[in-house]
Structure formats: C-alpha cells, structure tokens
C-alpha cells in the first residue's frame, strides 16, 4: 500500500491496476468512482451504507427478497437491486454480478437447515470470483457467537461458545468467508455487531410508536449487559476497514458502554417526555408497550470490547454510548408521528 499526501488529504493507493481503489481520507472518505460495492442483503445497515457510498461516487448494487422493496430501492434510492431468496437460493446470476464488483458486503443471516445461503454454493462461488475484480469482503456477524461469559469482558481472542443454533450457524459462516477470502487472496473481515439501532429503529421509535416488544426483545431485557452500536458507527468502521490491507481479521463493532435494555428504555422515555410532554400516557397499556419487566436471576451474558476496532481501524465512535445515539435520533425528529 502506498501513502500519498495530496493537498491536505491522505490518499491510499492499492496497487497500480485500474481495478484497485484510490481512497482519499480527509474528514470523510472520498472514494474513486471505479469502486463498485455489492451488498448481499439490503437491510437496515446495507441501505445506510449504500446511500453513504453512493453519495461519495460509488456504484452500488445489492439484493433483497421482495419485488416491492426492489422497486422502491431502485426508483426512490437509485440502487441496482437483484432478487435473492435465502430459503431457495439460486446464486448463478448473483455470482456473475458479484465478480464484477470490487467490494462485497455480506449481510444475509444464516438460514436454519441451510447455513449461509451464498456459501452453500462455495465451489461455484470460488470459480466465479477467480480472476474477478473483487478485492475486499466483509461478513456481518453478531456478538451472539460468544455465548454467555457471565458478564465478563470478551474480545476477539475469546473462544466463541454460541448457545443458539443461529449463533452456531453464524460462527460457521464466519469461518467459511474467512477461508474463502484467504484462499483467493482477497482481504476479508468479519464484523461481530452488537445490537443495531439508528433512526427509525431505536428505543425512542418504539416508545413513540407505542409498539409492543417482541418476545425476543423482552428476553434481552433479562440481561444485565447488552452491547449495542449505532448504524452510523457500523458504516464508518466498514469504510475504515476498506483502507486496511489486513486479511482474515475479526472485529467487534460495539459502543463503549454495555447496558441493560431497561436502562436504555428509561432514558429514551425521559427524552420523549422532555421533548413532547404528555406524549407518554401512564396507562398499563403504555407500560406494556415500552417497559421491560425485571426478572429474578438476570443473565450475565457478556460485555464486548471494541479495543481492536479503535486501535487497528482508527475508529472514533460518533456515539460512544446509547445516550448520545438516542439524543441524536430524537434531535432529528420534528414531531412524534415522524418516527412512525
């Protein structure tokens, strides 16, 4: 990797062929238009990253599982979207598209009975990528692969011990993508994400919409510690990883302050009440919507360290805790109904 100073900015140049990226780092990265990102799974994180990269001149393509969503992402956001069904994956056309891109973000969760829907066609995937343009792969995993450490701090060297089938499938997918990238000489990373939140998907939004928590969300409320991360910080970590040449590397992408879900919701309710006094009606129905009931014998789970992310990727969190993240979200709202 060559490092160049260009009129107050820093340029990273990887190689000399036209397929390689030139990335200028000022306050915000500027990426050469020759970069083409393929996002397998245009969900919450994928869409935020896609818009960010598109604004910086990237060509962005991706997959979704709905014709309605495909039309919306193409017509309203200007992305090139392809249908991909994880339960019945036909990867032939998808593989042909991926090989023409320079970067690949995999954000499709494993499917019970199948595993990673793209990796299940690993031989075809390997053949398709040989000689292609791909130079960077990142697989989005979850901190659930660590299992329960009894509340102790865990880092990337901690031996994973997933306690759920999905966690075990994620761990297998991590290994599969790391091995594939290494065998092809492609820089490959795994991001273990904490609980993801952001505008439209946060404790503030749940309270304003008076949404009823799912059983899974309620079960998380029984934990003493939940690691979480704002979607903006996930995206800045992804862009930072593009600038690093290390391969077969795992990173925890979480904020600085693991906290119980009940504490987060109490803070969110305070924010809503301060901005819109009287919006929260103190009825049993409202409490059922937003309050997580305490349970005896809370599970310790784990506290996840982000030290490697900060040291190796140089990430300075925009939202080091849920407090700044939720404050930022509510500051962007004019009226409560905008969160619906």
mmCIF file of C-alpha atoms in Angstrom:
data_model
loop_
_atom_site.group_PDB
_atom_site.id
_atom_site.type_symbol
_atom_site.label_atom_id
_atom_site.label_comp_id
_atom_site.label_asym_id
_atom_site.label_seq_id
_atom_site.Cartn_x
_atom_site.Cartn_y
_atom_site.Cartn_z
ATOM 1 C CA UNK A 1 0.000 0.000 0.000
ATOM 2 C CA UNK A 2 1.310 3.418 -0.945
ATOM 3 C CA UNK A 3 0.555 6.530 1.076
ATOM 4 C CA UNK A 4 0.422 9.910 -0.628
ATOM 5 C CA UNK A 5 -0.198 13.420 0.716
ATOM 6 C CA UNK A 6 -2.492 15.314 -1.636
ATOM 7 C CA UNK A 7 -3.303 18.962 -0.835
ATOM 8 C CA UNK A 8 -4.071 18.389 2.802
ATOM 9 C CA UNK A 9 -5.626 14.963 2.384
ATOM 10 C CA UNK A 10 -4.190 11.476 2.571
ATOM 11 C CA UNK A 11 -4.555 9.102 -0.358
ATOM 12 C CA UNK A 12 -4.214 5.357 -0.071
ATOM 13 C CA UNK A 13 -3.355 3.643 -3.321
ATOM 14 C CA UNK A 14 -3.632 -0.126 -3.541
ATOM 15 C CA UNK A 15 -1.604 -1.442 -6.464
ATOM 16 C CA UNK A 16 -1.464 0.037 -9.938
ATOM 17 C CA UNK A 17 -4.151 -1.696 -11.977
ATOM 18 C CA UNK A 18 -7.433 0.045 -12.895
ATOM 19 C CA UNK A 19 -9.413 -2.322 -10.652
ATOM 20 C CA UNK A 20 -7.781 -1.005 -7.485
ATOM 21 C CA UNK A 21 -9.184 1.739 -5.319
ATOM 22 C CA UNK A 22 -7.849 5.156 -4.598
ATOM 23 C CA UNK A 23 -9.214 6.337 -1.264
ATOM 24 C CA UNK A 24 -8.674 9.886 -0.022
ATOM 25 C CA UNK A 25 -9.125 10.405 3.694
ATOM 26 C CA UNK A 26 -9.971 13.900 4.892
ATOM 27 C CA UNK A 27 -12.732 14.369 7.445
ATOM 28 C CA UNK A 28 -14.862 11.986 5.352
ATOM 29 C CA UNK A 29 -13.504 9.385 2.916
ATOM 30 C CA UNK A 30 -13.818 10.131 -0.796
ATOM 31 C CA UNK A 31 -13.823 7.016 -2.936
ATOM 32 C CA UNK A 32 -12.878 6.683 -6.572
ATOM 33 C CA UNK A 33 -15.874 6.040 -8.839
ATOM 34 C CA UNK A 34 -14.244 2.844 -10.095
ATOM 35 C CA UNK A 35 -15.236 1.257 -6.808
ATOM 36 C CA UNK A 36 -18.306 -0.949 -7.016
ATOM 37 C CA UNK A 37 -19.942 -2.268 -3.857
ATOM 38 C CA UNK A 38 -22.250 -5.277 -3.867
ATOM 39 C CA UNK A 39 -24.350 -5.606 -0.719
ATOM 40 C CA UNK A 40 -25.844 -9.053 -0.256
ATOM 41 C CA UNK A 41 -28.814 -8.221 1.943
ATOM 42 C CA UNK A 42 -30.018 -4.616 1.645
ATOM 43 C CA UNK A 43 -31.428 -4.376 5.139
ATOM 44 C CA UNK A 44 -31.059 -1.585 7.684
ATOM 45 C CA UNK A 45 -27.246 -1.454 7.708
ATOM 46 C CA UNK A 46 -26.936 -2.183 3.997
ATOM 47 C CA UNK A 47 -29.206 0.676 2.977
ATOM 48 C CA UNK A 48 -27.462 3.234 5.180
ATOM 49 C CA UNK A 49 -24.031 2.199 3.881
ATOM 50 C CA UNK A 50 -25.275 2.094 0.288
ATOM 51 C CA UNK A 51 -26.583 5.657 0.447
ATOM 52 C CA UNK A 52 -23.384 6.877 2.074
ATOM 53 C CA UNK A 53 -21.197 5.274 -0.605
ATOM 54 C CA UNK A 54 -23.480 6.399 -3.429
ATOM 55 C CA UNK A 55 -23.177 9.976 -2.189
ATOM 56 C CA UNK A 56 -19.398 9.580 -2.472
ATOM 57 C CA UNK A 57 -19.447 8.350 -6.065
ATOM 58 C CA UNK A 58 -19.584 4.587 -5.633
ATOM 59 C CA UNK A 59 -21.629 2.331 -7.885
ATOM 60 C CA UNK A 60 -23.818 0.296 -5.507
ATOM 61 C CA UNK A 61 -25.730 -2.898 -6.187
ATOM 62 C CA UNK A 62 -27.345 -5.367 -3.847
ATOM 63 C CA UNK A 63 -30.013 -7.921 -3.128
ATOM 64 C CA UNK A 64 -33.376 -8.010 -1.411
ATOM 65 C CA UNK A 65 -36.165 -10.567 -1.124
ATOM 66 C CA UNK A 66 -39.216 -8.574 -2.211
ATOM 67 C CA UNK A 67 -40.279 -7.199 -5.581
ATOM 68 C CA UNK A 68 -41.945 -4.278 -3.812
ATOM 69 C CA UNK A 69 -38.763 -3.444 -1.902
ATOM 70 C CA UNK A 70 -36.705 -3.882 -5.078
ATOM 71 C CA UNK A 71 -38.846 -1.345 -6.914
ATOM 72 C CA UNK A 72 -38.670 1.112 -4.034
ATOM 73 C CA UNK A 73 -34.882 0.882 -3.679
ATOM 74 C CA UNK A 74 -34.388 1.299 -7.423
ATOM 75 C CA UNK A 75 -36.886 4.084 -8.053
ATOM 76 C CA UNK A 76 -36.515 6.080 -4.852
ATOM 77 C CA UNK A 77 -32.869 5.450 -3.982
ATOM 78 C CA UNK A 78 -31.273 4.753 -7.360
ATOM 79 C CA UNK A 79 -29.672 1.420 -6.460
ATOM 80 C CA UNK A 80 -29.256 -1.568 -8.757
ATOM 81 C CA UNK A 81 -31.174 -4.313 -6.940
ATOM 82 C CA UNK A 82 -31.476 -8.044 -7.595
ATOM 83 C CA UNK A 83 -33.891 -10.503 -6.010
ATOM 84 C CA UNK A 84 -32.328 -13.237 -3.904
ATOM 85 C CA UNK A 85 -34.273 -15.725 -1.821
ATOM 86 C CA UNK A 86 -32.211 -17.139 1.040
ATOM 87 C CA UNK A 87 -34.520 -20.107 1.579
ATOM 88 C CA UNK A 88 -34.333 -21.075 -2.095
ATOM 89 C CA UNK A 89 -31.035 -19.622 -3.229
ATOM 90 C CA UNK A 90 -30.302 -19.648 -6.933
ATOM 91 C CA UNK A 91 -26.912 -17.995 -6.930
ATOM 92 C CA UNK A 92 -25.948 -18.403 -10.579
ATOM 93 C CA UNK A 93 -26.934 -14.921 -11.713
ATOM 94 C CA UNK A 94 -25.876 -13.394 -8.382
ATOM 95 C CA UNK A 95 -22.360 -14.815 -8.677
ATOM 96 C CA UNK A 96 -21.941 -13.378 -12.161
ATOM 97 C CA UNK A 97 -22.856 -9.960 -10.806
ATOM 98 C CA UNK A 98 -20.643 -10.158 -7.699
ATOM 99 C CA UNK A 99 -17.458 -10.936 -9.634
ATOM 100 C CA UNK A 100 -17.695 -7.629 -11.487
ATOM 101 C CA UNK A 101 -17.655 -5.659 -8.240
ATOM 102 C CA UNK A 102 -14.612 -4.551 -6.265
ATOM 103 C CA UNK A 103 -16.163 -4.887 -2.791
ATOM 104 C CA UNK A 104 -18.636 -7.326 -1.248
ATOM 105 C CA UNK A 105 -20.575 -6.848 1.982
ATOM 106 C CA UNK A 106 -22.476 -9.940 3.150
ATOM 107 C CA UNK A 107 -25.407 -9.028 5.378
ATOM 108 C CA UNK A 108 -27.632 -12.084 4.954
ATOM 109 C CA UNK A 109 -28.153 -14.082 8.162
ATOM 110 C CA UNK A 110 -27.736 -17.861 8.039
ATOM 111 C CA UNK A 111 -30.826 -19.944 7.372
ATOM 112 C CA UNK A 112 -31.691 -22.944 9.593
ATOM 113 C CA UNK A 113 -31.096 -26.130 7.673
ATOM 114 C CA UNK A 114 -29.090 -24.286 5.013
ATOM 115 C CA UNK A 115 -26.481 -22.152 6.732
ATOM 116 C CA UNK A 116 -25.074 -19.256 4.760
ATOM 117 C CA UNK A 117 -27.149 -19.232 1.538
ATOM 118 C CA UNK A 118 -24.296 -17.936 -0.624
ATOM 119 C CA UNK A 119 -21.544 -20.113 0.845
ATOM 120 C CA UNK A 120 -23.564 -23.287 0.320
ATOM 121 C CA UNK A 121 -22.507 -22.877 -3.311
ATOM 122 C CA UNK A 122 -18.873 -22.345 -2.338
ATOM 123 C CA UNK A 123 -17.278 -24.166 -5.287
ATOM 124 C CA UNK A 124 -19.284 -22.169 -7.802
ATOM 125 C CA UNK A 125 -18.604 -19.006 -5.833
ATOM 126 C CA UNK A 126 -14.877 -19.708 -5.819
ATOM 127 C CA UNK A 127 -14.818 -20.335 -9.586
ATOM 128 C CA UNK A 128 -16.818 -17.180 -10.244
ATOM 129 C CA UNK A 129 -14.520 -14.971 -8.168
ATOM 130 C CA UNK A 130 -11.248 -16.321 -9.577
ATOM 131 C CA UNK A 131 -9.882 -13.690 -11.889
ATOM 132 C CA UNK A 132 -12.633 -11.264 -10.982
ATOM 133 C CA UNK A 133 -12.376 -7.729 -9.644
ATOM 134 C CA UNK A 134 -13.175 -8.434 -6.004
ATOM 135 C CA UNK A 135 -10.580 -7.118 -3.545
ATOM 136 C CA UNK A 136 -12.487 -6.783 -0.249
ATOM 137 C CA UNK A 137 -15.070 -8.926 1.566
ATOM 138 C CA UNK A 138 -16.766 -8.223 4.859
ATOM 139 C CA UNK A 139 -19.198 -10.584 6.561
ATOM 140 C CA UNK A 140 -21.580 -9.080 9.120
ATOM 141 C CA UNK A 141 -21.887 -11.443 12.049
ATOM 142 C CA UNK A 142 -23.068 -10.959 15.625
ATOM 143 C CA UNK A 143 -21.646 -10.855 19.134
ATOM 144 C CA UNK A 144 -24.045 -13.738 19.861
ATOM 145 C CA UNK A 145 -21.250 -16.105 18.781
ATOM 146 C CA UNK A 146 -19.552 -15.508 22.152
ATOM 147 C CA UNK A 147 -22.379 -17.000 24.172
ATOM 148 C CA UNK A 148 -22.581 -16.203 27.892
ATOM 149 C CA UNK A 149 -19.360 -15.218 29.685
ATOM 150 C CA UNK A 150 -21.135 -14.499 32.948
ATOM 151 C CA UNK A 151 -20.789 -10.750 32.466
ATOM 152 C CA UNK A 152 -17.015 -10.811 31.870
ATOM 153 C CA UNK A 153 -15.416 -8.694 29.153
ATOM 154 C CA UNK A 154 -14.715 -10.549 25.906
ATOM 155 C CA UNK A 155 -12.541 -9.584 22.949
ATOM 156 C CA UNK A 156 -11.879 -11.194 19.576
ATOM 157 C CA UNK A 157 -9.461 -13.704 21.126
ATOM 158 C CA UNK A 158 -12.137 -15.050 23.453
ATOM 159 C CA UNK A 159 -13.173 -18.554 22.406
ATOM 160 C CA UNK A 160 -16.670 -18.351 20.887
ATOM 161 C CA UNK A 161 -19.292 -20.547 22.513
ATOM 162 C CA UNK A 162 -22.655 -19.810 20.893
ATOM 163 C CA UNK A 163 -25.652 -21.094 22.812
ATOM 164 C CA UNK A 164 -28.184 -20.920 19.982
ATOM 165 C CA UNK A 165 -28.464 -22.659 16.631
ATOM 166 C CA UNK A 166 -28.359 -19.311 14.831
ATOM 167 C CA UNK A 167 -25.198 -18.371 16.738
ATOM 168 C CA UNK A 168 -23.539 -21.630 15.718
ATOM 169 C CA UNK A 169 -24.529 -21.067 12.088
ATOM 170 C CA UNK A 170 -23.098 -17.555 12.212
ATOM 171 C CA UNK A 171 -19.810 -18.871 13.586
ATOM 172 C CA UNK A 172 -19.634 -21.427 10.771
ATOM 173 C CA UNK A 173 -20.357 -18.694 8.212
ATOM 174 C CA UNK A 174 -17.583 -16.531 9.662
ATOM 175 C CA UNK A 175 -15.079 -19.329 9.176
ATOM 176 C CA UNK A 176 -16.366 -20.061 5.696
ATOM 177 C CA UNK A 177 -15.973 -16.480 4.460
ATOM 178 C CA UNK A 178 -12.562 -16.044 6.089
ATOM 179 C CA UNK A 179 -11.295 -19.266 4.499
ATOM 180 C CA UNK A 180 -12.710 -18.349 1.101
ATOM 181 C CA UNK A 181 -11.150 -14.905 1.125
ATOM 182 C CA UNK A 182 -7.783 -16.239 2.259
ATOM 183 C CA UNK A 183 -7.717 -18.906 -0.456
ATOM 184 C CA UNK A 184 -8.474 -16.294 -3.125
ATOM 185 C CA UNK A 185 -6.063 -13.677 -1.775
ATOM 186 C CA UNK A 186 -8.894 -11.239 -1.021
ATOM 187 C CA UNK A 187 -8.799 -9.017 2.053
ATOM 188 C CA UNK A 188 -11.569 -10.434 4.246
ATOM 189 C CA UNK A 189 -13.026 -9.187 7.508
ATOM 190 C CA UNK A 190 -15.702 -10.343 9.908
ATOM 191 C CA UNK A 191 -17.632 -7.742 11.882
ATOM 192 C CA UNK A 192 -19.322 -9.014 15.037
ATOM 193 C CA UNK A 193 -22.054 -6.466 15.589
ATOM 194 C CA UNK A 194 -23.796 -5.614 18.815
ATOM 195 C CA UNK A 195 -27.483 -4.732 18.887
ATOM 196 C CA UNK A 196 -28.027 -2.367 15.952
ATOM 197 C CA UNK A 197 -30.009 0.834 16.333
ATOM 198 C CA UNK A 198 -30.456 4.097 14.464
ATOM 199 C CA UNK A 199 -33.112 6.476 13.125
ATOM 200 C CA UNK A 200 -36.385 4.597 12.733
ATOM 201 C CA UNK A 201 -35.069 1.649 14.728
ATOM 202 C CA UNK A 202 -34.424 2.587 18.342
ATOM 203 C CA UNK A 203 -35.926 2.659 21.824
ATOM 204 C CA UNK A 204 -37.148 6.203 21.085
ATOM 205 C CA UNK A 205 -39.007 4.995 17.984
ATOM 206 C CA UNK A 206 -40.546 2.053 19.842
ATOM 207 C CA UNK A 207 -41.873 4.311 22.586
ATOM 208 C CA UNK A 208 -43.229 6.929 20.194
ATOM 209 C CA UNK A 209 -44.952 4.319 18.059
ATOM 210 C CA UNK A 210 -46.214 2.661 21.242
ATOM 211 C CA UNK A 211 -45.014 -0.603 19.761
ATOM 212 C CA UNK A 212 -45.315 -3.832 21.688
ATOM 213 C CA UNK A 213 -41.972 -5.537 22.280
ATOM 214 C CA UNK A 214 -41.428 -8.940 20.736
ATOM 215 C CA UNK A 215 -40.723 -11.949 22.928
ATOM 216 C CA UNK A 216 -37.082 -11.859 21.791
ATOM 217 C CA UNK A 217 -36.786 -8.214 22.817
ATOM 218 C CA UNK A 218 -38.309 -8.997 26.201
ATOM 219 C CA UNK A 219 -35.875 -11.844 26.755
ATOM 220 C CA UNK A 220 -32.998 -9.439 26.096
ATOM 221 C CA UNK A 221 -34.415 -7.318 28.883
ATOM 222 C CA UNK A 222 -33.447 -10.052 31.319
ATOM 223 C CA UNK A 223 -29.757 -9.468 30.649
ATOM 224 C CA UNK A 224 -27.532 -7.308 32.798
ATOM 225 C CA UNK A 225 -25.428 -6.350 29.797
ATOM 226 C CA UNK A 226 -26.337 -5.763 26.165
ATOM 227 C CA UNK A 227 -23.745 -4.439 23.733
ATOM 228 C CA UNK A 228 -25.137 -2.210 21.015
ATOM 229 C CA UNK A 229 -23.911 0.024 18.216
ATOM 230 C CA UNK A 230 -25.312 2.902 16.180
ATOM 231 C CA UNK A 231 -25.674 2.226 12.456
ATOM 232 C CA UNK A 232 -23.543 5.293 11.658
ATOM 233 C CA UNK A 233 -20.636 3.809 13.598
ATOM 234 C CA UNK A 234 -21.009 0.492 11.760
ATOM 235 C CA UNK A 235 -20.729 2.347 8.472
ATOM 236 C CA UNK A 236 -17.663 4.339 9.492
ATOM 237 C CA UNK A 237 -15.996 1.110 10.659
ATOM 238 C CA UNK A 238 -16.790 -0.544 7.316
ATOM 239 C CA UNK A 239 -15.280 2.340 5.374
ATOM 240 C CA UNK A 240 -12.223 2.336 7.633
ATOM 241 C CA UNK A 241 -11.721 -1.391 7.043
ATOM 242 C CA UNK A 242 -11.604 -0.800 3.296
ATOM 243 C CA UNK A 243 -8.488 1.283 3.936
ATOM 244 C CA UNK A 244 -6.695 -1.504 5.809
ATOM 245 C CA UNK A 245 -4.838 -4.227 3.960
ATOM 246 C CA UNK A 246 -5.084 -6.828 6.741
ATOM 247 C CA UNK A 247 -6.898 -10.025 5.922
ATOM 248 C CA UNK A 248 -8.639 -12.745 7.886
ATOM 249 C CA UNK A 249 -9.390 -10.326 10.699
ATOM 250 C CA UNK A 250 -12.314 -10.268 13.129
ATOM 251 C CA UNK A 251 -13.592 -7.072 14.753
ATOM 252 C CA UNK A 252 -16.143 -6.414 17.468
ATOM 253 C CA UNK A 253 -18.250 -3.441 16.392
ATOM 254 C CA UNK A 254 -19.893 -2.143 19.551
ATOM 255 C CA UNK A 255 -20.001 1.057 21.573
ATOM 256 C CA UNK A 256 -18.177 1.707 24.837
ATOM 257 C CA UNK A 257 -20.996 1.075 27.263
ATOM 258 C CA UNK A 258 -22.841 -2.250 27.521
ATOM 259 C CA UNK A 259 -26.086 -1.572 29.392
ATOM 260 C CA UNK A 260 -29.333 -3.356 30.280
ATOM 261 C CA UNK A 261 -32.208 -2.754 27.908
ATOM 262 C CA UNK A 262 -34.403 -1.470 30.731
ATOM 263 C CA UNK A 263 -31.922 1.338 31.402
ATOM 264 C CA UNK A 264 -31.912 2.295 27.724
ATOM 265 C CA UNK A 265 -35.710 2.436 27.567
ATOM 266 C CA UNK A 266 -35.896 4.539 30.727
ATOM 267 C CA UNK A 267 -33.516 7.050 29.156
ATOM 268 C CA UNK A 268 -35.500 7.022 25.894
ATOM 269 C CA UNK A 269 -38.775 7.645 27.763
ATOM 270 C CA UNK A 270 -37.179 10.613 29.536
ATOM 271 C CA UNK A 271 -36.065 12.077 26.198
ATOM 272 C CA UNK A 272 -39.540 11.702 24.695
ATOM 273 C CA UNK A 273 -41.263 13.179 27.744
ATOM 274 C CA UNK A 274 -38.900 16.179 27.822
ATOM 275 C CA UNK A 275 -39.387 16.956 24.135
ATOM 276 C CA UNK A 276 -43.124 16.231 23.975
ATOM 277 C CA UNK A 277 -44.596 16.483 27.490
ATOM 278 C CA UNK A 278 -47.675 14.338 27.886
ATOM 279 C CA UNK A 279 -46.971 12.147 24.865
ATOM 280 C CA UNK A 280 -46.418 9.112 27.061
ATOM 281 C CA UNK A 281 -49.646 8.168 28.784
ATOM 282 C CA UNK A 282 -49.001 6.367 32.019
ATOM 283 C CA UNK A 283 -51.577 3.647 31.489
ATOM 284 C CA UNK A 284 -50.994 -0.044 31.908
ATOM 285 C CA UNK A 285 -51.289 -0.374 28.138
ATOM 286 C CA UNK A 286 -48.475 2.112 27.515
ATOM 287 C CA UNK A 287 -46.283 0.466 30.093
ATOM 288 C CA UNK A 288 -46.892 -2.865 28.385
ATOM 289 C CA UNK A 289 -45.628 -1.306 25.154
ATOM 290 C CA UNK A 290 -42.347 0.127 26.322
ATOM 291 C CA UNK A 291 -41.344 -1.226 29.717
ATOM 292 C CA UNK A 292 -39.350 -4.384 30.188
ATOM 293 C CA UNK A 293 -40.233 -6.192 33.375
ATOM 294 C CA UNK A 294 -37.376 -7.196 35.641
ATOM 295 C CA UNK A 295 -36.823 -10.857 36.246
ATOM 296 C CA UNK A 296 -35.066 -12.593 39.109
ATOM 297 C CA UNK A 297 -31.660 -14.011 38.296
ATOM 298 C CA UNK A 298 -30.707 -11.814 35.345
ATOM 299 C CA UNK A 299 -28.382 -13.491 32.878
ATOM 300 C CA UNK A 300 -24.837 -12.119 32.894
ATOM 301 C CA UNK A 301 -24.270 -12.544 29.165
ATOM 302 C CA UNK A 302 -21.098 -10.629 28.256
ATOM 303 C CA UNK A 303 -19.519 -7.225 27.895
ATOM 304 C CA UNK A 304 -17.896 -6.882 24.493
ATOM 305 C CA UNK A 305 -14.646 -4.973 23.989
ATOM 306 C CA UNK A 306 -14.114 -2.689 20.970
ATOM 307 C CA UNK A 307 -10.406 -2.052 21.602
ATOM 308 C CA UNK A 308 -9.242 -3.740 18.390
ATOM 309 C CA UNK A 309 -11.684 -1.727 16.278
ATOM 310 C CA UNK A 310 -10.322 1.501 17.707
ATOM 311 C CA UNK A 311 -6.658 0.526 17.526
ATOM 312 C CA UNK A 312 -6.498 -1.129 14.104
ATOM 313 C CA UNK A 313 -9.266 0.662 12.213
ATOM 314 C CA UNK A 314 -8.776 4.020 13.899
ATOM 315 C CA UNK A 315 -12.487 4.380 14.587
ATOM 316 C CA UNK A 316 -13.571 7.210 16.858
ATOM 317 C CA UNK A 317 -17.147 6.465 17.759
ATOM 318 C CA UNK A 318 -19.731 9.058 16.841
ATOM 319 C CA UNK A 319 -21.926 7.597 19.567
ATOM 320 C CA UNK A 320 -19.827 6.043 22.362
ATOM 321 C CA UNK A 321 -22.962 5.200 24.349
ATOM 322 C CA UNK A 322 -26.687 4.770 23.832
ATOM 323 C CA UNK A 323 -27.220 8.217 25.379
ATOM 324 C CA UNK A 324 -25.571 10.202 22.580
ATOM 325 C CA UNK A 325 -27.085 7.884 19.976
ATOM 326 C CA UNK A 326 -30.656 8.282 21.240
ATOM 327 C CA UNK A 327 -30.181 12.027 21.747
ATOM 328 C CA UNK A 328 -29.075 12.332 18.117
ATOM 329 C CA UNK A 329 -32.115 10.388 16.928
ATOM 330 C CA UNK A 330 -34.662 12.470 18.838
ATOM 331 C CA UNK A 331 -32.918 15.710 17.835
ATOM 332 C CA UNK A 332 -33.676 14.846 14.204
ATOM 333 C CA UNK A 333 -37.407 14.480 14.892
ATOM 334 C CA UNK A 334 -39.774 17.435 14.494
ATOM 335 C CA UNK A 335 -42.967 15.697 15.618
ATOM 336 C CA UNK A 336 -43.587 12.305 17.201
ATOM 337 C CA UNK A 337 -45.506 10.913 14.242
ATOM 338 C CA UNK A 338 -42.412 11.261 12.048
ATOM 339 C CA UNK A 339 -40.980 8.188 13.776
ATOM 340 C CA UNK A 340 -43.860 6.000 12.616
#
